[in-house]
mmCIF file with all atom_site columns, C-alpha atoms in Angstrom:
data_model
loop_
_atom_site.group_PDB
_atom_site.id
_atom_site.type_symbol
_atom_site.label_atom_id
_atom_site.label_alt_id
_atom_site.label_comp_id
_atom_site.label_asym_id
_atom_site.label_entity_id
_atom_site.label_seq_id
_atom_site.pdbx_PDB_ins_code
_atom_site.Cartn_x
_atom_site.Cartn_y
_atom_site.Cartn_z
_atom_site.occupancy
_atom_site.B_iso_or_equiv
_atom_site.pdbx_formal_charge
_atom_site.auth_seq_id
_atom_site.auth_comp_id
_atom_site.auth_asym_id
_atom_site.auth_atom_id
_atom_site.pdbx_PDB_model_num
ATOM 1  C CA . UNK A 1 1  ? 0.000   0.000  0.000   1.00 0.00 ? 1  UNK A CA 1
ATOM 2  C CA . UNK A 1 2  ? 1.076   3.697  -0.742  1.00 0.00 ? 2  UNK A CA 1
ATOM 3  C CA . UNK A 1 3  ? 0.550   4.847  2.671   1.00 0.00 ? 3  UNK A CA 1
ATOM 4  C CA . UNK A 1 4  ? 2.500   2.276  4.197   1.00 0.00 ? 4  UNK A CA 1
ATOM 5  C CA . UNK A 1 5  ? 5.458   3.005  1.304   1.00 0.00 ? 5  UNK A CA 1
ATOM 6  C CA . UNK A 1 6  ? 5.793   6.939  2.525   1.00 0.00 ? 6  UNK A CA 1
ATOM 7  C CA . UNK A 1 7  ? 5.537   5.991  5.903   1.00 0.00 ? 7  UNK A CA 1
ATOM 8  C CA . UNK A 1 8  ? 8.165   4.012  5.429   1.00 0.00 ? 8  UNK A CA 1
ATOM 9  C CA . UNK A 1 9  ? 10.550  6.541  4.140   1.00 0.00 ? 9  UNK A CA 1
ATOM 10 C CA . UNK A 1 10 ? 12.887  8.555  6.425   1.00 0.00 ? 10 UNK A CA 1
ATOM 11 C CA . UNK A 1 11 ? 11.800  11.747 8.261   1.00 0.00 ? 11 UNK A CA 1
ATOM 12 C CA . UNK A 1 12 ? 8.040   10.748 6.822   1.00 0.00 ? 12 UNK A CA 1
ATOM 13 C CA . UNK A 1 13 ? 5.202   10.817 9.691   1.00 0.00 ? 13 UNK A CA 1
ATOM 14 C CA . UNK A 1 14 ? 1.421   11.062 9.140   1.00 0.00 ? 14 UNK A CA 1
ATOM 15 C CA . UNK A 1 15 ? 0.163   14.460 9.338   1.00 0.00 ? 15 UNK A CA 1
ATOM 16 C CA . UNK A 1 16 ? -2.701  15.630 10.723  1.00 0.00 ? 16 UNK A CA 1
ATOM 17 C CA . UNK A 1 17 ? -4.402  17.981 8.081   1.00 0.00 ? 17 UNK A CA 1
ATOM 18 C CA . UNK A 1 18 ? -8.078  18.624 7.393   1.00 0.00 ? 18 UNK A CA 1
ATOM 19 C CA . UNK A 1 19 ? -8.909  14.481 7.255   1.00 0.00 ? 19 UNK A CA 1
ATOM 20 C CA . UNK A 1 20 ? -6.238  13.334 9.569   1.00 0.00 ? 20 UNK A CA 1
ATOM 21 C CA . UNK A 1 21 ? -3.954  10.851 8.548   1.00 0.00 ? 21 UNK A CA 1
ATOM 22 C CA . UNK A 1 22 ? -5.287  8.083  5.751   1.00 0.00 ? 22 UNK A CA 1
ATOM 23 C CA . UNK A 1 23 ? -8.140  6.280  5.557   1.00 0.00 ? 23 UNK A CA 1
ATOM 24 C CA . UNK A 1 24 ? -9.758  4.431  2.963   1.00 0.00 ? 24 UNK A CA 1
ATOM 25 C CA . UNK A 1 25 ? -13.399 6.227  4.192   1.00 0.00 ? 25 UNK A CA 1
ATOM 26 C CA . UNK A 1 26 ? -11.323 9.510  3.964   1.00 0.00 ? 26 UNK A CA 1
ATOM 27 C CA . UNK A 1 27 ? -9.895  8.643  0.781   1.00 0.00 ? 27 UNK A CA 1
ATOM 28 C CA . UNK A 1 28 ? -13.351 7.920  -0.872  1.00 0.00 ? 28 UNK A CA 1
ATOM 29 C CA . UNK A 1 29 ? -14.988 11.532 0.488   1.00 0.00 ? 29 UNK A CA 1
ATOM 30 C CA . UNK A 1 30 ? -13.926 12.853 -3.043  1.00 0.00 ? 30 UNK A CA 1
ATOM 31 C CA . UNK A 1 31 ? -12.361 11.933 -6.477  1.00 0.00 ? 31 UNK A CA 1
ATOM 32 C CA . UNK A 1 32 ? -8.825  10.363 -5.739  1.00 0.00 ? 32 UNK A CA 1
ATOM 33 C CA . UNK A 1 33 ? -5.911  11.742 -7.516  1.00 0.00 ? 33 UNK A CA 1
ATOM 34 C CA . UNK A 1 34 ? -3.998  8.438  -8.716  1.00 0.00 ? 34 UNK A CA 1
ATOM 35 C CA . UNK A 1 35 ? -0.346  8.498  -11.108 1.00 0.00 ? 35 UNK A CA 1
ATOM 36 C CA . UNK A 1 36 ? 0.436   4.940  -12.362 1.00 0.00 ? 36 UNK A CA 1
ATOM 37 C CA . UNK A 1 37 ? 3.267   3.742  -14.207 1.00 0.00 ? 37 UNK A CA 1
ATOM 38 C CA . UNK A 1 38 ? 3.619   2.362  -17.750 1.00 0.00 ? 38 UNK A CA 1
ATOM 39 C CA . UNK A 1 39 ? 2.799   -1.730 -16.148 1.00 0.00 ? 39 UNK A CA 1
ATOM 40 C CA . UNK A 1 40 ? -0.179  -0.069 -14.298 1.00 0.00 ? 40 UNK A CA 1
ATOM 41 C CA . UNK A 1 41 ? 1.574   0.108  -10.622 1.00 0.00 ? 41 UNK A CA 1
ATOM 42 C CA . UNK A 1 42 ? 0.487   3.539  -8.618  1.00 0.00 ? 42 UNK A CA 1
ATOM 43 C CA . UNK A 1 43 ? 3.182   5.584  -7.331  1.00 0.00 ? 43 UNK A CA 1
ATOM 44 C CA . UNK A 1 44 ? 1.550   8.593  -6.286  1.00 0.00 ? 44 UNK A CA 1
ATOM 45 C CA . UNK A 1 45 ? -2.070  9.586  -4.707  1.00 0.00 ? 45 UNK A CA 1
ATOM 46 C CA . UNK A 1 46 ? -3.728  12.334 -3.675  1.00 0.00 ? 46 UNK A CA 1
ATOM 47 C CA . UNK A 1 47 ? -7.441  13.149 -2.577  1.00 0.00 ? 47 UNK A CA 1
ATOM 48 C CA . UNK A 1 48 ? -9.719  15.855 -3.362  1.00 0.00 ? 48 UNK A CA 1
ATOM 49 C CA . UNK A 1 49 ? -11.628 16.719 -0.437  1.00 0.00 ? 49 UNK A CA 1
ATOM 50 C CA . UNK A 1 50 ? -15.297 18.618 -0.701  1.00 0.00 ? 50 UNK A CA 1
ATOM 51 C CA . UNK A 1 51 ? -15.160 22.149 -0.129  1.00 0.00 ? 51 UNK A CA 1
ATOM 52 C CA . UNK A 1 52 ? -19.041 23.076 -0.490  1.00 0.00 ? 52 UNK A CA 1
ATOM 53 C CA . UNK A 1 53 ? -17.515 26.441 -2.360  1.00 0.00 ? 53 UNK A CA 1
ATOM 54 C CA . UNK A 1 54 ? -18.241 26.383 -6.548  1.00 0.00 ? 54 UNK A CA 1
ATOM 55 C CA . UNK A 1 55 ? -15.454 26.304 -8.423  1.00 0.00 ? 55 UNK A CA 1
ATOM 56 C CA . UNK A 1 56 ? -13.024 25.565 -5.604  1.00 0.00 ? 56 UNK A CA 1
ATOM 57 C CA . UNK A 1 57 ? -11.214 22.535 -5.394  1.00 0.00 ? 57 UNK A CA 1
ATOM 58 C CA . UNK A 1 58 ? -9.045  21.304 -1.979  1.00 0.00 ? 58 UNK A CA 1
ATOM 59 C CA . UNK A 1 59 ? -6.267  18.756 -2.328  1.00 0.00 ? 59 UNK A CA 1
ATOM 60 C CA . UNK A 1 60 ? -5.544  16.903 1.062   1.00 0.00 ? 60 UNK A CA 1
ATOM 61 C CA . UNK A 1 61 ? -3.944  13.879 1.258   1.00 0.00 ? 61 UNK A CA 1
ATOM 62 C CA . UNK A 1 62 ? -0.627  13.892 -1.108  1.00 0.00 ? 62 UNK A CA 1
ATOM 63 C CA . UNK A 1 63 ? 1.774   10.976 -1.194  1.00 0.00 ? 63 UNK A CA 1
ATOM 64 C CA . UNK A 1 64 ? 3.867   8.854  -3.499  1.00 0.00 ? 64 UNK A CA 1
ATOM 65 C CA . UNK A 1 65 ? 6.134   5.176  -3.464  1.00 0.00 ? 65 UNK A CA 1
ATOM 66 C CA . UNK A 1 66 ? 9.726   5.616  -2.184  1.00 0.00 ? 66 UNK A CA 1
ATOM 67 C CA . UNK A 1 67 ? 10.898  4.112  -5.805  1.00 0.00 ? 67 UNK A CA 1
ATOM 68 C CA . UNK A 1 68 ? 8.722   6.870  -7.894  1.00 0.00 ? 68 UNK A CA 1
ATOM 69 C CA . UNK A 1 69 ? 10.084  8.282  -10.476 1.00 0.00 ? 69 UNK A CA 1
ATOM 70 C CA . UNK A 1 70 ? 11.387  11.565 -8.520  1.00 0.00 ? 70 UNK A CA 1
ATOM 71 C CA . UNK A 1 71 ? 8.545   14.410 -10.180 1.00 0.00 ? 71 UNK A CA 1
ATOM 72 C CA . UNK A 1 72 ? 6.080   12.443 -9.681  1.00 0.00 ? 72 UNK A CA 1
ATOM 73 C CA . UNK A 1 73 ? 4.075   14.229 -7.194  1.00 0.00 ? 73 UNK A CA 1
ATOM 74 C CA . UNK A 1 74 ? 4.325   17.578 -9.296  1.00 0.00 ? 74 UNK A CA 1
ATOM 75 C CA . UNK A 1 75 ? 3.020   15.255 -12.204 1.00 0.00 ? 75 UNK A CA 1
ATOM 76 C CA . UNK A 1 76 ? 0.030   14.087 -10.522 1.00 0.00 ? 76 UNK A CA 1
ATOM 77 C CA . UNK A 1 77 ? -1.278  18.011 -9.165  1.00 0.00 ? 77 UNK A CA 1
ATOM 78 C CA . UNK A 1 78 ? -0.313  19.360 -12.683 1.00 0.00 ? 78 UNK A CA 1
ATOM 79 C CA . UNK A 1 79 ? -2.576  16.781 -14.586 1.00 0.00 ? 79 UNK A CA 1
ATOM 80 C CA . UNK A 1 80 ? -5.098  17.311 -11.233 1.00 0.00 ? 80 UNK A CA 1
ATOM 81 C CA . UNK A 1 81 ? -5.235  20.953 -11.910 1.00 0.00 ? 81 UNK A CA 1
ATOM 82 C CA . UNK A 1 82 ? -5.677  20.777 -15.297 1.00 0.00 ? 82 UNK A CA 1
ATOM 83 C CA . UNK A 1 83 ? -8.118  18.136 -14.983 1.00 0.00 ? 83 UNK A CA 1
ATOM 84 C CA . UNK A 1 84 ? -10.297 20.551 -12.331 1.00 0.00 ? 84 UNK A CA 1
ATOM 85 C CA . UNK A 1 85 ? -9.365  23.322 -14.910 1.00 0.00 ? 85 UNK A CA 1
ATOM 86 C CA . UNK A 1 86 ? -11.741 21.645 -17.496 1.00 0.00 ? 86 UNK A CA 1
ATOM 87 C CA . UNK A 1 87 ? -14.762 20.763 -15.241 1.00 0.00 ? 87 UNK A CA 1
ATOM 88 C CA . UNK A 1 88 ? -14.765 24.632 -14.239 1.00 0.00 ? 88 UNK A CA 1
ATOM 89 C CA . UNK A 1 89 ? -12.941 25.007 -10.962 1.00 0.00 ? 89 UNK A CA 1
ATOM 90 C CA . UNK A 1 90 ? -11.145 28.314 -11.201 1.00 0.00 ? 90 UNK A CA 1
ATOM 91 C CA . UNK A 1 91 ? -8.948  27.924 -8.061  1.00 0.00 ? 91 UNK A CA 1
#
């Protein structure tokens, strides 16, 4: 599992943000962010989290494997935000 992965890594710790720390019922409170490799593996995640504002979108949960490929994380919000970008979010 991802979360296990980052935890894993040195100086990594679960922070307590908006949601906490991860959860699969936290996780599936909005559209999960996912970056997968050519064979289909996922190295990074991220979750969008409601924010009961129009056209604002709130990223929460953000982590990736120790072995990703080392941009991955900016990868994954770049295609995020110009995913949201298309369905209308404006920030």
């Amino acid at each position: 599992m991802i979360s296990d992965d980052w935890l894993k890594q040195p100086d990594r710790k679960e922070w307590q943000f908006l949601q906490g720390n991860f959860s699969r019922k936290d996780m599936s409170m909005g559209p999960p962010m996912i970056a997968k490799d050519r064979e289909g593996r996922i190295q990074a995640i991220a979750n969008q989290i409601p924010t009961y504002s129009a056209g604002i979108a709130s990223i929460d949960l953000m982590q990736d494997r120790s072995d990703a490929p080392k941009n991955i994380m900016d990868y994954l919000l770049m295609m995020t935000m110009l995913e949201l970008q298309a369905k209308g979010y404006k920030k």
